[in-house]
Amino acid sequence: MDMNELMTRDGVREFSGEQRDTFVNDATQLRQMGRIFKARIAQTEIDGDKPWSAKRRASKVAGRFDRVAKLLEKAAAECEAIDATYGREVLDLPMRRAEAIAKKEERRVRKALTRQNAHALAQRTITEGAQGLATDPRLAGQTMPQAQPQPVYVHPQAPVIPQSTRAPIPAFDELFKGVG
């Protein structure tokens, strides 16, 4: 198979499918061979065998066949994982990244709108609160009393400021001359 053809979604799927089928078929054949070996070895006794020795030997040999079959089944599963991982990590990655960037931008826009709405609500609340403080709600619908004009004196006199008997305050530098 050409490598350029293999690096496509269908190429990887076809390759992994072929390998999986091969491994599964080999595992099935090995399990059958293991059962055949086990049956023949169990029936063959060697000089000096004790009871059940042949069956124990047969189980040991058949166990190796089963182990190889299990490893081939794991290899078949890993071939399927190759297809899934290649599709997710290589072929679908640009699309997933574009979707993530779009979601991030959408979230940024939503947050900006939320901030604008919160700012507008706070501004409206402050304005309404300030307008509510400007008028007394108890006097709603009543006319406000007019402020009484200040009396104008005909002969205003300047207020008398008493003379201080204390000494004047010294300059700032003079206060801290001896300190330090």
GROMACS .gro file of N, CA and C in nm:
model
  540
    1MET      N    1   0.085  -0.117   0.000
    1MET     CA    2   0.000   0.000   0.000
    1MET      C    3   0.089   0.123   0.000
    2ASP      N    4   0.051   0.221  -0.078
    2ASP     CA    5   0.123   0.348  -0.088
    2ASP      C    6   0.108   0.425   0.044
    3MET      N    7   0.216   0.489   0.091
    3MET     CA    8   0.211   0.561   0.219
    3MET      C    9   0.116   0.680   0.213
    4ASN      N   10   0.109   0.748   0.098
    4ASN     CA   11   0.016   0.861   0.087
    4ASN      C   12  -0.129   0.812   0.099
    5GLU      N   13  -0.156   0.698   0.040
    5GLU     CA   14  -0.290   0.640   0.051
    5GLU      C   15  -0.316   0.591   0.193
    6LEU      N   16  -0.213   0.538   0.258
    6LEU     CA   17  -0.228   0.489   0.395
    6LEU      C   18  -0.257   0.602   0.493
    7MET      N   19  -0.205   0.723   0.467
    7MET     CA   20  -0.219   0.834   0.561
    7MET      C   21  -0.357   0.901   0.554
    8THR      N   22  -0.448   0.847   0.475
    8THR     CA   23  -0.585   0.901   0.470
    8THR      C   24  -0.672   0.826   0.569
    9ARG      N   25  -0.790   0.879   0.594
    9ARG     CA   26  -0.882   0.814   0.689
    9ARG      C   27  -0.919   0.674   0.642
   10ASP      N   28  -0.952   0.661   0.513
   10ASP     CA   29  -0.988   0.529   0.461
   10ASP      C   30  -0.869   0.435   0.458
   11GLY      N   31  -0.750   0.488   0.429
   11GLY     CA   32  -0.630   0.403   0.426
   11GLY      C   33  -0.599   0.344   0.562
   12VAL      N   34  -0.604   0.426   0.665
   12VAL     CA   35  -0.577   0.377   0.801
   12VAL      C   36  -0.686   0.279   0.844
   13ARG      N   37  -0.810   0.310   0.810
   13ARG     CA   38  -0.920   0.222   0.847
   13ARG      C   39  -0.904   0.086   0.779
   14GLU      N   40  -0.868   0.088   0.650
   14GLU     CA   41  -0.850  -0.037   0.576
   14GLU      C   42  -0.733  -0.118   0.632
   15PHE      N   43  -0.620  -0.050   0.658
   15PHE     CA   44  -0.502  -0.117   0.712
   15PHE      C   45  -0.531  -0.179   0.848
   16SER      N   46  -0.592  -0.102   0.937
   16SER     CA   47  -0.618  -0.154   1.072
   16SER      C   48  -0.721  -0.267   1.066
   17GLY      N   49  -0.817  -0.257   0.976
   17GLY     CA   50  -0.915  -0.365   0.962
   17GLY      C   51  -0.850  -0.494   0.913
   18GLU      N   52  -0.761  -0.482   0.815
   18GLU     CA   53  -0.691  -0.602   0.765
   18GLU      C   54  -0.606  -0.665   0.875
   19GLN      N   55  -0.532  -0.583   0.947
   19GLN     CA   56  -0.445  -0.635   1.053
   19GLN      C   57  -0.528  -0.699   1.164
   20ARG      N   58  -0.637  -0.633   1.200
   20ARG     CA   59  -0.724  -0.688   1.305
   20ARG      C   60  -0.778  -0.824   1.265
   21ASP      N   61  -0.827  -0.834   1.141
   21ASP     CA   62  -0.882  -0.962   1.095
   21ASP      C   63  -0.774  -1.070   1.094
   22THR      N   64  -0.653  -1.034   1.050
   22THR     CA   65  -0.543  -1.131   1.047
   22THR      C   66  -0.511  -1.180   1.187
   23PHE      N   67  -0.498  -1.086   1.281
   23PHE     CA   68  -0.464  -1.124   1.419
   23PHE      C   69  -0.573  -1.208   1.483
   24VAL      N   70  -0.699  -1.171   1.460
   24VAL     CA   71  -0.810  -1.247   1.520
   24VAL      C   72  -0.813  -1.389   1.462
   25ASN      N   73  -0.794  -1.401   1.331
   25ASN     CA   74  -0.793  -1.535   1.269
   25ASN      C   75  -0.676  -1.619   1.321
   26ASP      N   76  -0.558  -1.556   1.333
   26ASP     CA   77  -0.441  -1.628   1.386
   26ASP      C   78  -0.465  -1.672   1.531
   27ALA      N   79  -0.526  -1.587   1.609
   27ALA     CA   80  -0.554  -1.621   1.749
   27ALA      C   81  -0.650  -1.740   1.756
   28THR      N   82  -0.750  -1.740   1.669
   28THR     CA   83  -0.845  -1.852   1.667
   28THR      C   84  -0.774  -1.982   1.629
   29GLN      N   85  -0.688  -1.975   1.528
   29GLN     CA   86  -0.614  -2.095   1.487
   29GLN      C   87  -0.522  -2.144   1.598
   30LEU      N   88  -0.454  -2.052   1.666
   30LEU     CA   89  -0.364  -2.092   1.774
   30LEU      C   90  -0.442  -2.157   1.889
   31ARG      N   91  -0.560  -2.106   1.922
   31ARG     CA   92  -0.640  -2.169   2.028
   31ARG      C   93  -0.680  -2.311   1.986
   32GLN      N   94  -0.718  -2.329   1.860
   32GLN     CA   95  -0.752  -2.464   1.812
   32GLN      C   96  -0.630  -2.556   1.817
   33MET      N   97  -0.516  -2.505   1.775
   33MET     CA   98  -0.393  -2.587   1.780
   33MET      C   99  -0.359  -2.622   1.924
   34GLY      N  100  -0.378  -2.529   2.015
   34GLY     CA  101  -0.352  -2.555   2.157
   34GLY      C  102  -0.440  -2.665   2.210
   35ARG      N  103  -0.568  -2.666   2.171
   35ARG     CA  104  -0.658  -2.773   2.216
   35ARG      C  105  -0.617  -2.909   2.158
   36ILE      N  106  -0.573  -2.907   2.033
   36ILE     CA  107  -0.528  -3.032   1.970
   36ILE      C  108  -0.403  -3.085   2.040
   37PHE      N  109  -0.306  -2.996   2.062
   37PHE     CA  110  -0.183  -3.037   2.132
   37PHE      C  111  -0.216  -3.091   2.270
   38LYS      N  112  -0.305  -3.022   2.341
   38LYS     CA  113  -0.339  -3.063   2.476
   38LYS      C  114  -0.400  -3.204   2.475
   39ALA      N  115  -0.490  -3.229   2.382
   39ALA     CA  116  -0.555  -3.360   2.376
   39ALA      C  117  -0.454  -3.470   2.343
   40ARG      N  118  -0.365  -3.447   2.248
   40ARG     CA  119  -0.269  -3.551   2.209
   40ARG      C  120  -0.165  -3.576   2.318
   41ILE      N  121  -0.114  -3.465   2.378
   41ILE     CA  122  -0.012  -3.483   2.483
   41ILE      C  123  -0.074  -3.551   2.605
   42ALA      N  124  -0.198  -3.519   2.636
   42ALA     CA  125  -0.264  -3.580   2.753
   42ALA      C  126  -0.282  -3.730   2.734
   43GLN      N  127  -0.293  -3.774   2.610
   43GLN     CA  128  -0.313  -3.917   2.584
   43GLN      C  129  -0.181  -3.991   2.570
   44THR      N  130  -0.070  -3.917   2.557
   44THR     CA  131   0.061  -3.981   2.539
   44THR      C  132   0.132  -3.986   2.673
   45GLU      N  133   0.159  -4.110   2.714
   45GLU     CA  134   0.231  -4.125   2.840
   45GLU      C  135   0.376  -4.160   2.809
   46ILE      N  136   0.465  -4.106   2.890
   46ILE     CA  137   0.608  -4.130   2.875
   46ILE      C  138   0.650  -4.219   2.992
   47ASP      N  139   0.752  -4.307   2.967
   47ASP     CA  140   0.798  -4.398   3.073
   47ASP      C  141   0.832  -4.321   3.200
   48GLY      N  142   0.788  -4.370   3.309
   48GLY     CA  143   0.816  -4.311   3.439
   48GLY      C  144   0.714  -4.206   3.481
   49ASP      N  145   0.607  -4.186   3.405
   49ASP     CA  146   0.504  -4.087   3.439
   49ASP      C  147   0.424  -4.133   3.560
   50LYS      N  148   0.389  -4.040   3.639
   50LYS     CA  149   0.297  -4.063   3.750
   50LYS      C  150   0.157  -4.029   3.699
   51PRO      N  151   0.057  -4.064   3.776
   51PRO     CA  152  -0.079  -4.029   3.732
   51PRO      C  153  -0.093  -3.877   3.713
   52TRP      N  154  -0.161  -3.835   3.618
   52TRP     CA  155  -0.188  -3.696   3.584
   52TRP      C  156  -0.066  -3.621   3.531
   53SER      N  157   0.050  -3.679   3.517
   53SER     CA  158   0.169  -3.610   3.465
   53SER      C  159   0.148  -3.568   3.321
   54ALA      N  160   0.088  -3.654   3.241
   54ALA     CA  161   0.068  -3.622   3.099
   54ALA      C  162  -0.030  -3.504   3.084
   55LYS      N  163  -0.133  -3.502   3.166
   55LYS     CA  164  -0.230  -3.392   3.157
   55LYS      C  165  -0.168  -3.259   3.202
   56ARG      N  166  -0.082  -3.265   3.303
   56ARG     CA  167  -0.013  -3.144   3.350
   56ARG      C  168   0.079  -3.090   3.241
   57ARG      N  169   0.155  -3.181   3.174
   57ARG     CA  170   0.241  -3.140   3.063
   57ARG      C  171   0.157  -3.079   2.951
   58ALA      N  172   0.047  -3.141   2.921
   58ALA     CA  173  -0.042  -3.094   2.814
   58ALA      C  174  -0.095  -2.953   2.846
   59SER      N  175  -0.130  -2.929   2.971
   59SER     CA  176  -0.180  -2.796   3.010
   59SER      C  177  -0.073  -2.689   2.997
   60LYS      N  178   0.052  -2.725   3.031
   60LYS     CA  179   0.162  -2.628   3.018
   60LYS      C  180   0.183  -2.588   2.873
   61VAL      N  181   0.181  -2.685   2.783
   61VAL     CA  182   0.202  -2.655   2.640
   61VAL      C  183   0.083  -2.576   2.586
   62ALA      N  184  -0.039  -2.619   2.619
   62ALA     CA  185  -0.159  -2.549   2.571
   62ALA      C  186  -0.166  -2.407   2.627
   63GLY      N  187  -0.113  -2.386   2.747
   63GLY     CA  188  -0.112  -2.252   2.807
   63GLY      C  189  -0.029  -2.155   2.725
   64ARG      N  190   0.081  -2.203   2.666
   64ARG     CA  191   0.163  -2.116   2.581
   64ARG      C  192   0.087  -2.076   2.455
   65PHE      N  193   0.014  -2.170   2.399
   65PHE     CA  194  -0.068  -2.137   2.282
   65PHE      C  195  -0.174  -2.033   2.319
   66ASP      N  196  -0.237  -2.051   2.434
   66ASP     CA  197  -0.338  -1.955   2.479
   66ASP      C  198  -0.279  -1.817   2.504
   67ARG      N  199  -0.158  -1.813   2.559
   67ARG     CA  200  -0.093  -1.685   2.585
   67ARG      C  201  -0.066  -1.612   2.454
   68VAL      N  202  -0.016  -1.684   2.353
   68VAL     CA  203   0.010  -1.623   2.223
   68VAL      C  204  -0.121  -1.575   2.161
   69ALA      N  205  -0.226  -1.654   2.173
   69ALA     CA  206  -0.357  -1.614   2.118
   69ALA      C  207  -0.407  -1.487   2.188
   70LYS      N  208  -0.390  -1.479   2.318
   70LYS     CA  209  -0.434  -1.361   2.392
   70LYS      C  210  -0.355  -1.237   2.348
   71LEU      N  211  -0.224  -1.255   2.326
   71LEU     CA  212  -0.142  -1.142   2.279
   71LEU      C  213  -0.185  -1.098   2.139
   72LEU      N  214  -0.220  -1.193   2.054
   72LEU     CA  215  -0.268  -1.156   1.921
   72LEU      C  216  -0.401  -1.083   1.928
   73GLU      N  217  -0.488  -1.120   2.021
   73GLU     CA  218  -0.614  -1.048   2.037
   73GLU      C  219  -0.591  -0.906   2.088
   74LYS      N  220  -0.491  -0.892   2.176
   74LYS     CA  221  -0.455  -0.756   2.221
   74LYS      C  222  -0.399  -0.675   2.106
   75ALA      N  223  -0.319  -0.740   2.021
   75ALA     CA  224  -0.264  -0.671   1.903
   75ALA      C  225  -0.377  -0.627   1.811
   76ALA      N  226  -0.480  -0.710   1.795
   76ALA     CA  227  -0.595  -0.672   1.713
   76ALA      C  228  -0.665  -0.550   1.772
   77ALA      N  229  -0.679  -0.547   1.903
   77ALA     CA  230  -0.742  -0.431   1.969
   77ALA      C  231  -0.656  -0.306   1.950
   78GLU      N  232  -0.525  -0.321   1.956
   78GLU     CA  233  -0.436  -0.206   1.936
   78GLU      C  234  -0.444  -0.155   1.793
   79CYS      N  235  -0.467  -0.244   1.697
   79CYS     CA  236  -0.485  -0.200   1.558
   79CYS      C  237  -0.610  -0.115   1.545
   80GLU      N  238  -0.714  -0.151   1.614
   80GLU     CA  239  -0.835  -0.068   1.616
   80GLU      C  240  -0.805   0.066   1.682
   81ALA      N  241  -0.723   0.064   1.785
   81ALA     CA  242  -0.686   0.188   1.854
   81ALA      C  243  -0.604   0.279   1.764
   82ILE      N  244  -0.525   0.221   1.676
   82ILE     CA  245  -0.447   0.301   1.581
   82ILE      C  246  -0.543   0.384   1.496
   83ASP      N  247  -0.646   0.321   1.445
   83ASP     CA  248  -0.743   0.391   1.361
   83ASP      C  249  -0.811   0.504   1.438
   84ALA      N  250  -0.857   0.475   1.559
   84ALA     CA  251  -0.927   0.576   1.639
   84ALA      C  252  -0.833   0.691   1.678
   85THR      N  253  -0.714   0.658   1.720
   85THR     CA  254  -0.620   0.762   1.764
   85THR      C  255  -0.575   0.849   1.648
   86TYR      N  256  -0.545   0.788   1.535
   86TYR     CA  257  -0.504   0.864   1.417
   86TYR      C  258  -0.616   0.959   1.373
   87GLY      N  259  -0.737   0.910   1.373
   87GLY     CA  260  -0.849   0.996   1.335
   87GLY      C  261  -0.868   1.112   1.430
   88ARG      N  262  -0.860   1.083   1.561
   88ARG     CA  263  -0.884   1.187   1.662
   88ARG      C  264  -0.768   1.285   1.672
   89GLU      N  265  -0.645   1.234   1.675
   89GLU     CA  266  -0.530   1.319   1.704
   89GLU      C  267  -0.469   1.386   1.580
   90VAL      N  268  -0.496   1.334   1.461
   90VAL     CA  269  -0.434   1.391   1.341
   90VAL      C  270  -0.538   1.450   1.248
   91LEU      N  271  -0.635   1.369   1.208
   91LEU     CA  272  -0.729   1.414   1.106
   91LEU      C  273  -0.834   1.510   1.160
   92ASP      N  274  -0.883   1.487   1.279
   92ASP     CA  275  -0.989   1.572   1.336
   92ASP      C  276  -0.936   1.689   1.417
   93LEU      N  277  -0.806   1.695   1.439
   93LEU     CA  278  -0.750   1.798   1.526
   93LEU      C  279  -0.775   1.940   1.473
   94PRO      N  280  -0.751   1.971   1.345
   94PRO     CA  281  -0.776   2.108   1.300
   94PRO      C  282  -0.921   2.151   1.321
   95MET      N  283  -1.015   2.061   1.296
   95MET     CA  284  -1.156   2.094   1.315
   95MET      C  285  -1.186   2.118   1.463
   96ARG      N  286  -1.131   2.033   1.551
   96ARG     CA  287  -1.155   2.051   1.695
   96ARG      C  288  -1.095   2.181   1.744
   97ARG      N  289  -0.977   2.215   1.694
   97ARG     CA  290  -0.915   2.342   1.736
   97ARG      C  291  -0.997   2.461   1.689
   98ALA      N  292  -1.046   2.455   1.565
   98ALA     CA  293  -1.128   2.565   1.514
   98ALA      C  294  -1.255   2.580   1.597
   99GLU      N  295  -1.317   2.469   1.634
   99GLU     CA  296  -1.436   2.474   1.720
   99GLU      C  297  -1.403   2.533   1.856
  100ALA      N  298  -1.289   2.495   1.911
  100ALA     CA  299  -1.249   2.548   2.042
  100ALA      C  300  -1.226   2.699   2.035
  101ILE      N  301  -1.163   2.745   1.927
  101ILE     CA  302  -1.139   2.889   1.912
  101ILE      C  303  -1.272   2.961   1.896
  102ALA      N  304  -1.365   2.904   1.819
  102ALA     CA  305  -1.496   2.966   1.801
  102ALA      C  306  -1.571   2.973   1.935
  103LYS      N  307  -1.566   2.866   2.014
  103LYS     CA  308  -1.632   2.868   2.146
  103LYS      C  309  -1.569   2.972   2.238
  104LYS      N  310  -1.437   2.982   2.232
  104LYS     CA  311  -1.367   3.079   2.317
  104LYS      C  312  -1.407   3.221   2.278
  105GLU      N  313  -1.415   3.247   2.147
  105GLU     CA  314  -1.454   3.380   2.100
  105GLU      C  315  -1.598   3.410   2.139
  106GLU      N  316  -1.686   3.310   2.126
  106GLU     CA  317  -1.825   3.328   2.165
  106GLU      C  318  -1.836   3.357   2.315
  107ARG      N  319  -1.759   3.285   2.395
  107ARG     CA  320  -1.759   3.308   2.540
  107ARG      C  321  -1.707   3.448   2.572
  108ARG      N  322  -1.603   3.493   2.499
  108ARG     CA  323  -1.549   3.628   2.522
  108ARG      C  324  -1.654   3.734   2.489
  109VAL      N  325  -1.727   3.715   2.380
  109VAL     CA  326  -1.831   3.811   2.340
  109VAL      C  327  -1.943   3.812   2.444
  110ARG      N  328  -1.985   3.692   2.491
  110ARG     CA  329  -2.090   3.687   2.593
  110ARG      C  330  -2.048   3.758   2.720
  111LYS      N  331  -1.922   3.738   2.760
  111LYS     CA  332  -1.874   3.805   2.882
  111LYS      C  333  -1.872   3.956   2.863
  112ALA      N  334  -1.831   4.002   2.744
  112ALA     CA  335  -1.828   4.146   2.718
  112ALA      C  336  -1.969   4.203   2.724
  113LEU      N  337  -2.067   4.134   2.666
  113LEU     CA  338  -2.206   4.180   2.673
  113LEU      C  339  -2.256   4.181   2.817
  114THR      N  340  -2.219   4.080   2.893
  114THR     CA  341  -2.259   4.076   3.034
  114THR      C  342  -2.201   4.194   3.111
  115ARG      N  343  -2.072   4.223   3.083
  115ARG     CA  344  -2.010   4.339   3.150
  115ARG      C  345  -2.079   4.468   3.111
  116GLN      N  346  -2.112   4.483   2.981
  116GLN     CA  347  -2.180   4.605   2.936
  116GLN      C  348  -2.317   4.618   3.003
  117ASN      N  349  -2.390   4.507   3.008
  117ASN     CA  350  -2.521   4.510   3.072
  117ASN      C  351  -2.511   4.544   3.221
  118ALA      N  352  -2.412   4.486   3.287
  118ALA     CA  353  -2.393   4.515   3.430
  118ALA      C  354  -2.356   4.661   3.450
  119HIS      N  355  -2.271   4.715   3.362
  119HIS     CA  356  -2.231   4.855   3.373
  119HIS      C  357  -2.352   4.946   3.351
  120ALA      N  358  -2.433   4.913   3.249
  120ALA     CA  359  -2.552   4.994   3.221
  120ALA      C  360  -2.651   4.987   3.338
  121LEU      N  361  -2.670   4.870   3.394
  121LEU     CA  362  -2.761   4.854   3.507
  121LEU      C  363  -2.711   4.933   3.629
  122ALA      N  364  -2.582   4.925   3.655
  122ALA     CA  365  -2.527   5.001   3.768
  122ALA      C  366  -2.542   5.151   3.745
  123GLN      N  367  -2.518   5.195   3.622
  123GLN     CA  368  -2.531   5.338   3.590
  123GLN      C  369  -2.675   5.383   3.608
  124ARG      N  370  -2.771   5.301   3.561
  124ARG     CA  371  -2.912   5.336   3.574
  124ARG      C  372  -2.954   5.338   3.721
  125THR      N  373  -2.905   5.241   3.798
  125THR     CA  374  -2.939   5.235   3.940
  125THR      C  375  -2.885   5.356   4.014
  126ILE      N  376  -2.763   5.395   3.983
  126ILE     CA  377  -2.704   5.513   4.048
  126ILE      C  378  -2.782   5.638   4.012
  127THR      N  379  -2.817   5.650   3.885
  127THR     CA  380  -2.892   5.768   3.841
  127THR      C  381  -3.028   5.774   3.909
  128GLU      N  382  -3.099   5.662   3.912
  128GLU     CA  383  -3.230   5.658   3.977
  128GLU      C  384  -3.218   5.686   4.126
  129GLY      N  385  -3.113   5.631   4.187
  129GLY     CA  386  -3.093   5.656   4.329
  129GLY      C  387  -3.063   5.802   4.357
  130ALA      N  388  -2.984   5.864   4.271
  130ALA     CA  389  -2.952   6.006   4.291
  130ALA      C  390  -3.076   6.092   4.271
  131GLN      N  391  -3.160   6.056   4.174
  131GLN     CA  392  -3.283   6.132   4.152
  131GLN      C  393  -3.378   6.114   4.270
  132GLY      N  394  -3.379   5.994   4.327
  132GLY     CA  395  -3.464   5.969   4.443
  132GLY      C  396  -3.417   6.046   4.565
  133LEU      N  397  -3.288   6.070   4.577
  133LEU     CA  398  -3.236   6.145   4.690
  133LEU      C  399  -3.260   6.295   4.673
  134ALA      N  400  -3.271   6.338   4.549
  134ALA     CA  401  -3.289   6.482   4.524
  134ALA      C  402  -3.426   6.530   4.572
  135THR      N  403  -3.524   6.445   4.575
  135THR     CA  404  -3.657   6.485   4.621
  135THR      C  405  -3.694   6.402   4.743
  136ASP      N  406  -3.772   6.462   4.829
  136ASP     CA  407  -3.819   6.391   4.948
  136ASP      C  408  -3.944   6.314   4.910
  137PRO      N  409  -3.943   6.181   4.923
  137PRO     CA  410  -4.060   6.104   4.880
  137PRO      C  411  -4.186   6.136   4.960
  138ARG      N  412  -4.173   6.192   5.079
  138ARG     CA  413  -4.291   6.227   5.160
  138ARG      C  414  -4.363   6.348   5.102
  139LEU      N  415  -4.285   6.428   5.028
  139LEU     CA  416  -4.344   6.550   4.973
  139LEU      C  417  -4.384   6.532   4.827
  140ALA      N  418  -4.390   6.410   4.782
  140ALA     CA  419  -4.423   6.387   4.641
  140ALA      C  420  -4.561   6.443   4.612
  141GLY      N  421  -4.572   6.518   4.508
  141GLY     CA  422  -4.700   6.578   4.469
  141GLY      C  423  -4.725   6.712   4.539
  142GLN      N  424  -4.647   6.751   4.637
  142GLN     CA  425  -4.664   6.879   4.705
  142GLN      C  426  -4.564   6.979   4.648
  143THR      N  427  -4.597   7.104   4.668
  143THR     CA  428  -4.503   7.207   4.623
  143THR      C  429  -4.399   7.228   4.730
  144MET      N  430  -4.280   7.251   4.685
  144MET     CA  431  -4.169   7.272   4.778
  144MET      C  432  -4.179   7.413   4.836
  145PRO      N  433  -4.158   7.429   4.969
  145PRO     CA  434  -4.162   7.564   5.027
  145PRO      C  435  -4.044   7.647   4.975
  146GLN      N  436  -4.071   7.772   4.954
  146GLN     CA  437  -3.966   7.861   4.905
  146GLN      C  438  -3.873   7.897   5.020
  147ALA      N  439  -3.746   7.903   4.987
  147ALA     CA  440  -3.647   7.941   5.089
  147ALA      C  441  -3.667   8.088   5.124
  148GLN      N  442  -3.657   8.118   5.253
  148GLN     CA  443  -3.675   8.256   5.297
  148GLN      C  444  -3.549   8.335   5.265
  149PRO      N  445  -3.566   8.452   5.214
  149PRO     CA  446  -3.448   8.534   5.179
  149PRO      C  447  -3.374   8.578   5.306
  150GLN      N  448  -3.246   8.591   5.292
  150GLN     CA  449  -3.165   8.636   5.404
  150GLN      C  450  -3.194   8.785   5.429
  151PRO      N  451  -3.199   8.824   5.557
  151PRO     CA  452  -3.225   8.967   5.585
  151PRO      C  453  -3.105   9.053   5.545
  152VAL      N  454  -3.134   9.165   5.494
  152VAL     CA  455  -3.029   9.260   5.455
  152VAL      C  456  -3.024   9.369   5.563
  153TYR      N  457  -2.907   9.386   5.620
  153TYR     CA  458  -2.890   9.486   5.725
  153TYR      C  459  -2.853   9.618   5.662
  154VAL      N  460  -2.910   9.723   5.718
  154VAL     CA  461  -2.885   9.855   5.663
  154VAL      C  462  -2.744   9.902   5.696
  155HIS      N  463  -2.703   9.882   5.818
  155HIS     CA  464  -2.569   9.925   5.858
  155HIS      C  465  -2.488   9.803   5.900
  156PRO      N  466  -2.436   9.733   5.806
  156PRO     CA  467  -2.357   9.616   5.847
  156PRO      C  468  -2.226   9.658   5.911
  157GLN      N  469  -2.190   9.588   6.013
  157GLN     CA  470  -2.063   9.615   6.079
  157GLN      C  471  -1.972   9.493   6.059
  158ALA      N  472  -1.848   9.519   6.047
  158ALA     CA  473  -1.753   9.411   6.033
  158ALA      C  474  -1.743   9.339   6.166
  159PRO      N  475  -1.736   9.208   6.163
  159PRO     CA  476  -1.725   9.137   6.290
  159PRO      C  477  -1.593   9.169   6.359
  160VAL      N  478  -1.602   9.176   6.489
  160VAL     CA  479  -1.484   9.207   6.567
  160VAL      C  480  -1.410   9.077   6.595
  161ILE      N  481  -1.283   9.073   6.554
  161ILE     CA  482  -1.201   8.955   6.579
  161ILE      C  483  -1.112   8.987   6.698
  162PRO      N  484  -1.124   8.907   6.804
  162PRO     CA  485  -1.042   8.937   6.922
  162PRO      C  486  -0.894   8.913   6.892
  163GLN      N  487  -0.811   8.992   6.952
  163GLN     CA  488  -0.666   8.980   6.935
  163GLN      C  489  -0.616   8.864   7.021
  164SER      N  490  -0.530   8.786   6.964
  164SER     CA  491  -0.476   8.672   7.035
  164SER      C  492  -0.366   8.717   7.128
  165THR      N  493  -0.367   8.662   7.248
  165THR     CA  494  -0.265   8.696   7.345
  165THR      C  495  -0.151   8.596   7.340
  166ARG      N  496  -0.166   8.499   7.259
  166ARG     CA  497  -0.060   8.398   7.251
  166ARG      C  498   0.045   8.442   7.152
  167ALA      N  499   0.162   8.374   7.164
  167ALA     CA  500   0.273   8.403   7.072
  167ALA      C  501   0.243   8.339   6.938
  168PRO      N  502   0.296   8.394   6.829
  168PRO     CA  503   0.272   8.335   6.697
  168PRO      C  504   0.337   8.196   6.686
  169ILE      N  505   0.283   8.111   6.599
  169ILE     CA  506   0.335   7.975   6.579
  169ILE      C  507   0.468   7.986   6.505
  170PRO      N  508   0.572   7.921   6.558
  170PRO     CA  509   0.702   7.930   6.490
  170PRO      C  510   0.700   7.854   6.357
  171ALA      N  511   0.800   7.878   6.275
  171ALA     CA  512   0.811   7.811   6.145
  171ALA      C  513   0.837   7.662   6.166
  172PHE      N  514   0.806   7.584   6.067
  172PHE     CA  515   0.817   7.439   6.075
  172PHE      C  516   0.962   7.396   6.101
  173ASP      N  517   1.057   7.457   6.033
  173ASP     CA  518   1.199   7.421   6.051
  173ASP      C  519   1.245   7.451   6.193
  174GLU      N  520   1.195   7.556   6.251
  174GLU     CA  521   1.237   7.593   6.386
  174GLU      C  522   1.188   7.496   6.491
  175LEU      N  523   1.076   7.431   6.467
  175LEU     CA  524   1.021   7.336   6.562
  175LEU      C  525   1.113   7.215   6.577
  176PHE      N  526   1.178   7.171   6.468
  176PHE     CA  527   1.259   7.047   6.470
  176PHE      C  528   1.408   7.072   6.460
  177LYS      N  529   1.454   7.190   6.497
  177LYS     CA  530   1.596   7.221   6.486
  177LYS      C  531   1.682   7.134   6.578
  178GLY      N  532   1.647   7.117   6.698
  178GLY     CA  533   1.730   7.045   6.793
  178GLY      C  534   1.711   6.895   6.788
  179VAL      N  535   1.615   6.846   6.716
  179VAL     CA  536   1.585   6.703   6.713
  179VAL      C  537   1.670   6.636   6.606
  180GLY      N  538   1.721   6.519   6.637
  180GLY     CA  539   1.785   6.436   6.537
  180GLY      C  540   1.927   6.447   6.538
   0.00000   0.00000   0.00000
